[in-house]
Amino acid sequence: MERKKIAAANWKMNTTVEEGIALFKDLMALELDARTEVVICPPSTHIYSLSKMPCGKNVFLGAQNMYPKEKGAYTGELSPTMIQSSGATYVIIGHSERREYFNESNVFLAEKLRLALNYGLTPIFCCGEGLDIRTSGNHVAHIITQLKESFDEFSNEDLGKVVIAYEPIWAIGTGETASPQQAQEMHKAIRDYLAQLVGEEIANGIPILYGGSVKPANASEIFGQEDVDGGLVGGASLDARSFSQIINSFSS
Ligand code: PEP
């Protein structure tokens, strides 16, 4: 089955609004493969301005985080409607930095997933293991538990709308990348788990992105793996030329 190919940029807490606009403009001025869905997740302060800028039909905006309430007294948080009305259609949920620094649990992330789906935002749901878990050999079980505890209550139809990002924590921002074989092993295990949960047809349509020091030099080999449908890219997405090369790294 033909799955969407996605290159998603996570700018994290980088760039001023002016710098973000310049980066977006620089990226849009480059040749980008129109078959790749490009998702730019800038700081939320930038989304509205970027949504007014010219871009290709394959370019979308996403938020890096969202609070799982519709509105109310949650100082400093962003609701799904705020995100939507600012011009974003995607939202990253459960990035390892949120899990670690803000203690976001699998159950709390399920609430975020629920609200995102209710409001028609496409969640990029992150999972990943630390180096200790990878070294102990329990990485597959760990990832499946993360997904199980967040996905259990959802209908097949809902889960069919989710994008998953597998991001080994030991490879995020470290320059160390999972080998294409390590990525494929985990992506296949995730897809097999999804097939049990929602059936093969839906599981085969769910994009699973790899994240962790993706660069122009390693993107095509990683994206060439059967169950890898693209990448969630941090550092290399802050350079327009590097990210354009990553966007253009899909073979067909
Ligand atoms: C990320 O934070 O999602 C990420 C993958 O970062 P980097 O590409 O810098 O490792």
Coordinates of C-alpha atoms and ligand atoms in Angstrom, one line a residue:
M1 CA 0.0 0.0 0.0
E2 CA 1.2 3.5 -0.9
R3 CA 1.7 5.5 2.3
K4 CA 2.3 9.2 2.6
K5 CA 5.9 10.2 2.7
I6 CA 6.5 12.9 5.3
A7 CA 9.4 15.1 6.2
A8 CA 8.6 17.0 9.4
A9 CA 10.7 19.8 10.9
N10 CA 10.8 20.3 14.6
W11 CA 12.4 23.7 15.2
K12 CA 12.1 23.3 18.9
M13 CA 12.8 26.5 20.9
N14 CA 14.9 28.1 18.1
T15 CA 14.5 31.2 16.0
T16 CA 12.9 34.6 16.5
V17 CA 9.8 35.3 14.4
E18 CA 12.0 37.2 11.9
E19 CA 14.5 34.4 11.7
G20 CA 11.7 31.8 11.4
I21 CA 10.1 33.8 8.5
A22 CA 13.5 34.0 6.8
L23 CA 14.1 30.3 7.2
F24 CA 10.7 29.4 5.9
K25 CA 11.2 31.7 2.9
D26 CA 14.6 30.2 2.2
L27 CA 13.2 26.7 2.3
M28 CA 10.3 27.6 0.0
A29 CA 12.7 29.1 -2.5
L30 CA 14.4 25.7 -3.0
E31 CA 13.2 22.9 -5.1
L32 CA 11.1 20.5 -3.0
D33 CA 9.8 17.2 -4.1
A34 CA 6.1 17.8 -4.4
R35 CA 5.3 14.1 -3.5
T36 CA 6.7 14.6 0.0
E37 CA 4.4 16.1 2.6
V38 CA 6.4 18.8 4.3
V39 CA 5.4 19.7 7.9
I40 CA 7.0 22.6 9.6
C41 CA 6.6 22.8 13.4
P42 CA 8.0 26.2 14.4
P43 CA 7.6 27.7 17.8
S44 CA 3.8 28.5 18.2
T45 CA 4.5 32.3 18.1
H46 CA 5.5 31.9 14.5
I47 CA 2.7 29.8 13.1
Y48 CA 0.2 32.5 12.2
S49 CA 2.8 34.6 10.3
L50 CA 4.1 31.5 8.5
S51 CA 0.6 30.5 7.5
K52 CA 0.3 33.7 5.5
M53 CA 3.4 33.1 3.5
P54 CA 3.4 31.5 0.0
C55 CA 4.2 27.8 -0.1
G56 CA 3.6 24.7 -2.0
K57 CA 0.4 22.6 -1.7
N58 CA 2.4 19.9 0.0
V59 CA 3.6 22.2 2.8
F60 CA 1.8 22.2 6.2
L61 CA 2.3 23.7 9.6
G62 CA 2.3 22.0 13.0
A63 CA 2.5 22.9 16.6
Q64 CA 5.1 21.3 18.8
N65 CA 2.7 20.8 21.7
M66 CA -0.9 21.2 22.8
Y67 CA -2.8 21.2 26.1
P68 CA -5.7 18.6 26.3
K69 CA -8.4 21.1 27.2
E70 CA -10.7 23.1 25.0
K71 CA -10.2 26.4 26.9
G72 CA -10.0 27.8 30.4
A73 CA -7.7 28.7 33.2
Y74 CA -4.5 27.0 32.0
T75 CA -2.0 29.8 32.0
G76 CA 0.5 29.6 29.2
E77 CA -1.0 26.6 27.4
L78 CA -2.4 26.2 23.9
S79 CA -5.7 24.7 23.0
P80 CA -6.5 22.7 19.9
T81 CA -8.7 25.5 18.5
M82 CA -5.9 28.1 19.1
I83 CA -3.5 25.9 17.1
Q84 CA -6.0 25.3 14.4
S85 CA -7.0 28.9 14.1
S86 CA -3.4 30.0 13.8
G87 CA -3.1 27.9 10.6
A88 CA -1.6 24.6 11.8
T89 CA -3.0 21.3 10.8
Y90 CA -0.5 19.0 12.6
V91 CA 0.6 18.8 16.3
I92 CA 3.5 16.9 17.8
I93 CA 2.4 14.9 20.8
G94 CA 4.7 13.2 23.3
H95 CA 8.1 14.4 22.1
S96 CA 10.7 12.8 24.4
E97 CA 11.7 16.3 25.6
R98 CA 8.1 16.9 26.8
R99 CA 8.0 13.4 28.4
E100 CA 11.3 14.0 30.2
Y101 CA 11.2 17.7 31.2
F102 CA 7.5 18.0 31.7
N103 CA 6.8 14.5 33.0
E104 CA 4.2 13.8 30.4
S105 CA 2.9 10.3 30.9
N106 CA 1.4 7.8 28.4
V107 CA -2.0 8.3 29.9
F108 CA -1.8 12.2 29.8
L109 CA -0.6 11.9 26.2
A110 CA -3.7 9.8 25.4
E111 CA -5.8 12.9 26.5
K112 CA -3.8 15.1 24.1
L113 CA -4.4 12.6 21.3
R114 CA -8.1 12.6 22.0
L115 CA -8.4 16.4 21.8
A116 CA -6.2 16.6 18.7
L117 CA -8.3 14.1 16.9
N118 CA -11.6 15.6 18.1
Y119 CA -10.4 18.9 16.6
G120 CA -9.2 17.5 13.3
L121 CA -5.5 18.1 14.0
T122 CA -3.2 15.3 12.7
P123 CA -1.1 14.1 15.6
I124 CA 2.6 13.2 15.2
F125 CA 2.8 10.9 18.1
C126 CA 6.3 10.3 19.4
C127 CA 7.8 7.3 21.1
G128 CA 11.3 6.3 21.8
E129 CA 13.6 4.6 24.3
G130 CA 16.7 5.8 26.2
L131 CA 20.1 4.3 25.9
D132 CA 19.8 2.1 29.0
I133 CA 16.7 0.4 27.6
R134 CA 18.3 0.0 24.2
T135 CA 21.4 -1.5 25.8
S136 CA 19.3 -3.9 27.9
G137 CA 17.6 -5.2 24.8
N138 CA 14.1 -4.2 26.0
H139 CA 13.6 -1.5 23.4
V140 CA 10.8 -3.1 21.4
A141 CA 8.8 -4.0 24.5
H142 CA 9.3 -0.5 25.8
I143 CA 8.0 1.2 22.7
I144 CA 5.0 -1.1 22.4
T145 CA 4.1 -0.3 26.1
Q146 CA 4.3 3.4 25.3
L147 CA 1.9 3.0 22.4
K148 CA -0.4 0.6 24.1
E149 CA -0.9 2.8 27.1
S150 CA -1.7 5.8 24.9
F151 CA -3.6 4.1 22.1
D152 CA -5.8 1.5 23.9
E153 CA -9.0 3.5 24.1
F154 CA -9.1 4.7 20.5
S155 CA -11.2 3.4 17.6
N156 CA -9.6 2.0 14.5
E157 CA -10.8 5.1 12.6
D158 CA -9.1 7.4 15.0
L159 CA -5.8 5.6 15.0
G160 CA -5.9 5.5 11.2
K161 CA -5.4 9.3 11.3
V162 CA -2.3 9.3 13.5
V163 CA 1.3 9.7 12.3
I164 CA 3.8 7.9 14.5
A165 CA 7.4 9.1 15.0
Y166 CA 9.9 6.6 16.4
E167 CA 12.7 8.7 18.0
P168 CA 15.3 6.8 20.0
I169 CA 16.3 9.3 22.7
W170 CA 20.0 8.3 22.4
A171 CA 20.0 9.5 18.8
I172 CA 18.2 12.9 19.3
G173 CA 20.5 15.8 18.9
T174 CA 23.5 13.6 19.6
G175 CA 24.8 13.1 16.1
E176 CA 24.4 9.4 16.6
T177 CA 21.8 7.8 14.3
A178 CA 20.0 4.5 14.6
S179 CA 21.3 2.3 11.7
P180 CA 18.8 1.8 8.9
Q181 CA 18.5 -1.8 10.2
Q182 CA 17.7 -0.7 13.7
A183 CA 15.1 1.8 12.4
Q184 CA 13.5 -0.8 10.2
E185 CA 13.4 -3.4 13.0
M186 CA 11.6 -1.0 15.3
H187 CA 9.2 0.4 12.6
K188 CA 8.3 -3.2 11.6
A189 CA 7.6 -4.1 15.2
I190 CA 5.4 -0.9 15.6
R191 CA 3.5 -1.8 12.4
D192 CA 3.0 -5.4 13.5
Y193 CA 1.6 -4.1 16.8
L194 CA -0.7 -1.7 15.0
A195 CA -1.9 -4.5 12.7
Q196 CA -3.0 -6.5 15.8
L197 CA -4.7 -3.4 17.2
V198 CA -6.5 -2.0 14.1
G199 CA -6.0 -4.6 11.4
E200 CA -3.5 -4.8 8.6
E201 CA -5.2 -2.5 6.2
I202 CA -5.3 0.5 8.5
A203 CA -1.9 -0.3 10.0
N204 CA -0.4 -0.4 6.5
G205 CA -1.7 3.2 5.9
I206 CA -0.2 4.7 9.1
P207 CA 3.0 6.7 8.3
I208 CA 5.8 5.9 10.8
L209 CA 8.6 8.5 10.8
Y210 CA 12.1 8.1 12.1
G211 CA 13.7 10.8 14.2
G212 CA 17.2 11.1 15.6
S213 CA 20.0 13.0 13.9
V214 CA 18.6 12.7 10.4
K215 CA 20.8 14.6 8.0
P216 CA 21.2 14.9 4.2
A217 CA 24.0 12.2 4.4
N218 CA 21.9 9.5 6.1
A219 CA 18.3 10.4 5.1
S220 CA 18.0 8.4 1.9
E221 CA 19.2 5.1 3.4
I222 CA 16.9 5.5 6.4
F223 CA 13.9 6.5 4.3
G224 CA 14.6 3.7 1.9
Q225 CA 13.7 1.1 4.6
E226 CA 10.4 -0.6 3.9
D227 CA 8.6 0.6 7.1
V228 CA 10.2 4.0 7.3
D229 CA 7.9 6.6 5.8
G230 CA 9.9 9.7 6.5
G231 CA 11.5 11.7 9.3
L232 CA 11.0 14.0 12.2
V233 CA 14.0 16.3 12.0
G234 CA 15.4 18.7 14.6
G235 CA 18.8 20.2 14.1
A236 CA 19.1 19.7 10.3
S237 CA 15.7 21.4 9.8
L238 CA 17.1 24.7 10.9
D239 CA 19.2 24.9 7.8
A240 CA 17.0 25.4 4.7
R241 CA 19.4 23.6 2.3
S242 CA 19.9 20.6 4.5
F243 CA 16.2 20.2 5.1
S244 CA 15.4 20.5 1.4
Q245 CA 17.9 17.7 0.8
I246 CA 16.2 15.6 3.4
I247 CA 12.8 16.4 1.8
N248 CA 14.2 15.3 -1.5
S249 CA 15.7 12.0 -0.2
F250 CA 12.8 9.7 -1.0
S251 CA 13.6 7.4 -3.9
S252 CA 10.1 7.1 -5.4
Ligands
PEP1 C1 13.8 15.7 17.4 O1 14.0 16.5 18.3 O2 12.7 15.4 17.1 C2 15.0 15.3 16.6 C3 14.9 14.2 15.9 O3 16.1 16.1 16.7 P1 17.5 15.9 15.9 O4 17.1 15.7 14.5 O5 18.3 17.1 16.2 O6 18.2 14.7 16.5

